[in-house]
Coordinates of C-alpha atoms in Angstrom, one line a residue:
M1 CA 181.3 21.8 111.4
K2 CA 177.9 21.2 112.9
V3 CA 175.0 22.6 111.0
A4 CA 173.5 24.1 114.2
R5 CA 176.7 26.0 114.8
V6 CA 176.6 27.5 111.3
K7 CA 173.0 28.6 111.7
T8 CA 173.7 30.2 115.1
L9 CA 176.6 32.1 113.6
L10 CA 174.6 33.3 110.7
R11 CA 171.8 34.4 113.0
K12 CA 174.3 36.4 115.1
M13 CA 175.7 38.0 111.9
S14 CA 172.2 38.9 110.7
H15 CA 171.4 40.4 114.1
W16 CA 174.6 42.4 114.1
E17 CA 173.9 43.6 110.5
S18 CA 170.4 44.8 111.5
W19 CA 171.8 46.7 114.5
R20 CA 174.6 48.1 112.4
G21 CA 172.1 49.3 109.8
A22 CA 170.0 51.0 112.6
L23 CA 173.1 52.7 114.0
L24 CA 174.1 54.0 110.6
R25 CA 170.6 55.3 109.9
R26 CA 170.7 57.1 113.3
R27 CA 174.1 58.6 112.6
V28 CA 173.1 59.7 109.1
G29 CA 170.0 61.3 110.5
Y30 CA 172.2 63.6 112.6
I31 CA 174.6 64.4 109.8
D32 CA 173.9 67.3 107.5
P33 CA 175.7 67.3 104.2
E34 CA 176.3 71.0 104.6
R35 CA 177.6 70.7 108.2
P36 CA 180.1 67.9 108.7
L37 CA 181.6 66.8 112.0
R38 CA 184.1 69.3 113.5
F39 CA 187.1 67.1 112.5
P40 CA 187.4 63.9 110.6
V41 CA 187.4 60.7 112.7
K42 CA 189.8 59.0 110.3
L43 CA 192.9 60.5 108.6
Q44 CA 194.9 58.9 105.9
V45 CA 198.2 60.4 104.5
E46 CA 199.9 58.9 101.5
A47 CA 203.5 57.9 102.3
T48 CA 204.3 57.4 98.6
S49 CA 202.5 57.2 95.2
Q50 CA 205.2 54.9 94.0
C51 CA 204.9 51.1 93.8
N52 CA 207.0 48.1 92.9
L53 CA 204.0 46.2 91.5
R54 CA 201.5 46.7 88.7
C55 CA 198.3 45.0 89.9
P56 CA 195.3 45.0 87.6
S57 CA 193.0 45.7 90.6
C58 CA 194.9 48.9 91.4
S59 CA 194.5 52.2 89.6
H60 CA 198.2 52.8 90.2
A61 CA 199.0 50.5 87.3
K62 CA 197.2 52.9 85.0
E63 CA 198.7 56.1 86.3
K64 CA 201.4 57.8 84.3
G65 CA 204.8 58.7 85.8
N66 CA 206.7 57.3 88.8
G67 CA 204.8 59.0 91.5
Q68 CA 206.4 60.8 94.5
H69 CA 207.5 60.1 98.1
L70 CA 206.2 62.1 101.1
T71 CA 209.1 63.9 102.7
E72 CA 209.6 64.6 106.4
E73 CA 209.3 68.3 105.8
V74 CA 206.0 68.0 103.9
F75 CA 204.6 65.6 106.5
C76 CA 205.4 67.9 109.3
R77 CA 203.8 70.8 107.4
I78 CA 200.6 68.7 106.9
L79 CA 200.4 67.7 110.5
D80 CA 201.0 71.3 111.7
R81 CA 198.2 72.6 109.5
L82 CA 195.6 70.3 111.2
P83 CA 193.6 72.0 113.9
W84 CA 193.5 68.8 116.0
S85 CA 195.8 66.0 116.9
P86 CA 194.5 62.7 115.4
S87 CA 194.9 59.6 117.6
R88 CA 195.9 57.5 114.5
V89 CA 197.1 58.1 111.0
V90 CA 196.9 55.5 108.2
L91 CA 200.2 56.1 106.5
C92 CA 199.7 54.8 103.0
G93 CA 197.9 55.5 99.8
I94 CA 198.0 54.3 96.2
G95 CA 201.7 53.2 96.4
E96 CA 203.7 50.7 98.5
P97 CA 204.6 52.7 101.7
L98 CA 207.8 50.7 102.4
M99 CA 209.3 52.0 99.1
N100 CA 209.7 55.4 100.7
P101 CA 213.2 55.6 102.1
Q102 CA 211.9 58.0 104.8
F103 CA 209.0 55.9 105.8
F104 CA 210.2 55.1 109.3
S105 CA 211.2 58.7 109.8
L106 CA 207.5 59.5 109.1
V107 CA 206.5 56.9 111.6
D108 CA 208.9 58.4 114.2
I109 CA 207.4 61.9 113.6
L110 CA 204.0 60.4 114.5
A111 CA 205.5 58.7 117.6
E112 CA 206.9 62.1 118.8
R113 CA 203.4 63.5 118.6
R114 CA 202.0 60.4 120.3
I115 CA 200.0 59.3 117.2
R116 CA 199.5 55.7 116.4
C117 CA 200.3 54.4 112.9
Q118 CA 198.5 52.0 110.6
F119 CA 199.5 51.0 107.1
Y120 CA 198.8 48.5 104.3
T121 CA 201.6 46.7 102.4
N122 CA 201.9 44.2 99.6
G123 CA 204.4 42.3 101.7
T124 CA 207.1 42.0 99.0
L125 CA 209.6 44.3 100.8
L126 CA 209.5 42.6 104.2
T127 CA 213.2 42.0 104.4
P128 CA 214.7 41.1 107.8
R129 CA 215.9 44.7 108.2
M130 CA 212.5 46.0 107.3
Q131 CA 210.8 43.6 109.7
Q132 CA 212.9 44.8 112.6
A133 CA 212.4 48.5 111.7
I134 CA 208.6 47.9 111.9
L135 CA 208.6 45.8 115.1
S136 CA 210.8 48.2 117.0
R137 CA 208.3 51.0 116.5
R138 CA 205.6 50.6 119.1
N139 CA 203.3 53.2 117.7
I140 CA 202.8 50.9 114.6
D141 CA 199.8 48.8 115.9
I142 CA 197.9 47.7 112.8
I143 CA 199.2 46.3 109.5
S144 CA 197.3 44.8 106.6
I145 CA 199.1 42.6 104.1
S146 CA 197.7 42.2 100.6
C147 CA 197.1 38.7 99.1
D148 CA 195.0 38.0 96.0
G149 CA 195.9 34.3 95.4
S150 CA 196.6 31.1 97.3
D151 CA 198.9 29.6 94.7
K152 CA 201.8 30.9 92.7
K153 CA 200.0 31.2 89.3
T154 CA 197.0 33.2 90.6
F155 CA 199.0 35.3 93.0
E156 CA 201.6 36.4 90.5
R157 CA 199.0 37.1 87.8
L158 CA 197.1 39.5 90.1
R159 CA 200.2 40.9 91.9
L160 CA 202.3 41.7 88.8
G161 CA 206.0 41.8 89.7
A162 CA 205.7 39.7 92.9
D163 CA 207.3 36.3 93.6
F164 CA 204.8 34.2 95.5
D165 CA 207.4 31.9 97.1
K166 CA 209.5 34.8 98.4
W167 CA 206.4 36.7 99.5
K168 CA 205.1 33.7 101.5
Q169 CA 208.5 33.1 103.2
S170 CA 208.9 36.8 104.1
V171 CA 205.4 37.1 105.5
Q172 CA 205.8 33.9 107.5
E173 CA 209.0 35.1 109.0
F174 CA 207.6 38.5 109.8
L175 CA 204.5 37.0 111.5
L176 CA 206.7 34.7 113.6
Q177 CA 208.9 37.6 114.7
A178 CA 205.9 39.8 115.4
K179 CA 204.4 37.1 117.6
Q180 CA 207.6 36.7 119.6
Q181 CA 208.5 40.4 119.9
R182 CA 205.1 42.2 119.9
G183 CA 202.5 39.7 120.8
R184 CA 199.0 41.3 120.9
T185 CA 200.4 44.8 120.6
L186 CA 200.5 44.5 116.8
N187 CA 197.4 43.5 114.9
I188 CA 198.3 42.0 111.5
G189 CA 195.5 41.2 109.0
M190 CA 195.2 40.2 105.4
N191 CA 193.4 42.1 102.6
V192 CA 192.0 40.3 99.6
V193 CA 190.7 42.0 96.4
V194 CA 188.1 39.6 95.0
S195 CA 187.8 39.2 91.3
K196 CA 186.6 36.6 88.7
Q197 CA 190.2 35.4 88.6
N198 CA 190.5 34.4 92.2
L199 CA 186.9 33.9 93.3
H200 CA 187.4 30.1 93.2
E201 CA 190.3 30.4 95.6
M202 CA 188.6 32.3 98.5
G203 CA 188.5 29.3 100.7
D204 CA 192.2 28.4 100.0
I205 CA 193.2 32.0 100.8
L206 CA 191.5 31.6 104.2
R207 CA 193.5 28.4 104.7
L208 CA 196.7 30.2 103.7
A209 CA 196.0 33.0 106.2
K210 CA 195.5 30.3 108.9
A211 CA 198.7 28.6 108.0
L212 CA 200.6 31.8 108.1
G213 CA 199.2 32.8 111.5
I214 CA 196.9 35.6 110.4
G215 CA 193.7 35.9 112.4
S216 CA 191.7 38.5 110.4
V217 CA 191.0 38.5 106.7
Y218 CA 189.2 41.3 104.8
F219 CA 187.6 40.5 101.4
L220 CA 187.0 43.5 99.3
E221 CA 185.1 43.6 96.1
M222 CA 186.9 45.2 93.2
I223 CA 185.5 48.6 92.5
P224 CA 184.6 48.9 88.8
V225 CA 186.3 52.2 88.0
D226 CA 187.2 51.3 84.4
E227 CA 186.5 48.7 81.7
I228 CA 189.2 46.3 82.9
A229 CA 187.9 46.4 86.5
I230 CA 184.3 45.9 85.3
D231 CA 185.3 42.8 83.4
L232 CA 186.9 41.4 86.5
C233 CA 184.0 42.0 88.9
P234 CA 182.1 38.9 90.0
S235 CA 178.3 39.0 89.9
V236 CA 176.2 39.7 93.0
T237 CA 175.0 36.1 93.0
E238 CA 178.6 34.8 93.0
L239 CA 179.6 37.2 95.8
S240 CA 176.6 36.2 97.9
A241 CA 177.5 32.5 97.5
A242 CA 181.2 33.3 98.3
R243 CA 180.2 35.2 101.4
Q244 CA 178.2 32.3 102.9
E245 CA 181.1 29.8 102.2
L246 CA 183.6 32.1 103.8
V247 CA 181.6 32.6 106.9
E248 CA 181.2 28.9 107.4
L249 CA 184.8 28.1 106.7
A250 CA 186.1 31.0 108.9
A251 CA 184.1 29.6 111.8
D252 CA 185.7 26.2 111.3
L253 CA 189.2 27.7 111.1
G254 CA 188.7 30.1 114.0
L255 CA 189.3 33.2 111.8
K256 CA 187.6 36.6 111.7
V257 CA 186.3 37.4 108.3
T258 CA 184.8 40.7 106.9
C259 CA 183.3 40.9 103.5
F260 CA 182.8 44.2 101.7
F261 CA 180.5 42.9 98.9
R262 CA 177.5 44.3 97.0
Q263 CA 174.2 42.9 98.3
D264 CA 171.9 44.4 95.7
T265 CA 172.0 45.8 92.2
V266 CA 170.1 49.1 92.7
P267 CA 172.3 51.9 93.7
P268 CA 172.4 53.9 95.8
K269 CA 171.3 52.3 99.1
T270 CA 169.3 54.7 101.3
P271 CA 170.6 55.7 103.7
P272 CA 174.2 55.2 102.6
Q273 CA 176.2 52.5 104.4
C274 CA 179.4 54.6 104.0
L275 CA 179.9 57.7 106.0
Q276 CA 183.5 58.5 104.8
P277 CA 182.6 61.9 103.3
W278 CA 181.6 63.0 106.9
E279 CA 184.3 61.1 108.9
Y280 CA 187.3 60.7 106.7
M281 CA 190.0 62.7 104.9
F282 CA 192.7 61.3 102.6
I283 CA 195.7 63.5 101.9
R284 CA 198.0 62.5 99.0
A285 CA 201.8 62.9 99.0
N286 CA 201.4 66.2 97.0
G287 CA 198.9 67.6 99.5
D288 CA 195.8 67.0 97.4
V289 CA 192.8 66.1 99.6
A290 CA 190.2 63.5 98.6
P291 CA 187.0 62.6 100.5
C292 CA 187.0 58.9 99.9
A293 CA 189.5 56.0 100.1
A294 CA 188.0 54.4 96.9
L295 CA 189.1 57.3 94.7
F296 CA 192.7 56.5 94.4
G297 CA 193.7 57.2 90.8
S298 CA 190.2 56.8 89.4
D299 CA 189.1 59.0 86.6
K300 CA 186.0 59.5 88.7
G301 CA 188.1 60.8 91.5
V302 CA 187.5 64.1 93.2
V303 CA 190.1 66.5 94.7
V304 CA 188.4 68.9 97.1
G305 CA 191.5 71.0 98.0
N306 CA 195.2 71.0 98.8
I307 CA 196.2 71.1 102.5
L308 CA 199.6 72.7 101.7
E309 CA 197.9 75.6 99.9
Q310 CA 194.6 76.0 101.8
D311 CA 193.4 76.2 105.4
F312 CA 191.9 72.9 106.8
G313 CA 188.5 74.5 107.5
T314 CA 188.3 75.9 104.0
I315 CA 188.7 72.4 102.7
W316 CA 186.6 70.4 105.2
R317 CA 183.7 72.8 105.2
G318 CA 184.2 74.1 101.6
E319 CA 181.8 73.7 98.7
P320 CA 183.6 70.9 96.9
Y321 CA 183.5 68.7 100.0
R322 CA 179.9 69.6 100.7
K323 CA 179.0 68.9 97.1
F324 CA 180.5 65.4 97.4
R325 CA 178.5 64.8 100.6
R326 CA 175.3 65.8 98.9
G327 CA 176.1 63.6 96.0
S328 CA 176.8 60.7 98.3
V329 CA 173.4 61.0 100.0
S330 CA 171.5 61.4 96.7
G331 CA 173.5 58.8 94.8
T332 CA 174.6 61.2 92.1
N333 CA 178.4 60.7 92.7
D334 CA 179.6 58.6 89.9
L335 CA 181.9 56.4 92.1
C336 CA 179.4 56.1 94.9
R337 CA 176.9 54.6 92.5
I338 CA 179.2 51.7 91.6
C339 CA 181.0 51.3 95.0
P340 CA 180.2 48.2 97.2
F341 CA 180.9 50.3 100.3
H342 CA 178.0 52.8 99.6

């Protein structure tokens, strides 16, 4: 790759980041912690809190019990209690959504209400039958597949319970079928949780994505919610070097790359780069409501209400939610202070 091309790309990224920062500051300036938007911009509902893997980067591996599936009846109750009709629902949470035997019934409920569906999957359950069930549902338009390693050893160490060779074959077949049957109507990306154990493979993971036919890759820094996660977190210097390498390689490969990495060591940033407490609501399979996607299973997590027991407005504009927003702005929320998204 020519040096001039790299420099041009980095200048464009820097320009975009400065504009993004200005836009965020402008938005924050109009958002009062005591008075949120009328409705959330983003809604996520947990299809299941069960998973077939035990990944060290996921708080699910530390949760006790088997979790629970979201049922059709409870899902309809949740949607009926919302005072607006969301355009999209992210239908997943701490578990693997394809484990829920009613998952596609939930997707069909969204389709009946003309709501688009997005979900994340670890990719291990993409059997031919599962692939066709996904591809036949046109309201599913965004899927993210998790991958934390480019070779068998690293992948299986970080995705405990998975078989890399079977995963790779299933994902490759699914992407081929998706291209043939859905074309550009289905956006499939890859999510990568970055840790000390796979930092050296970031470039190879990009090459794997390219070989599989994935065009967008999202690199997410591990959130240090406990001692194990803290030990696995790379340093800011390591992340910064990785970011530059990934940007250059992605341009060479023709891939779109997004990195959610820390850029400084002094929390919190002011103003916050994350506006989830104002724009987002996460509803777990049992109806519990959380104000942040990074809180899954963390002992620093916050439950601000239960949608099956309380009115939406009571939760969205209630004191627990407002307290979390105030803490996000001031940097006093425990998780916000250690979160790379803040």
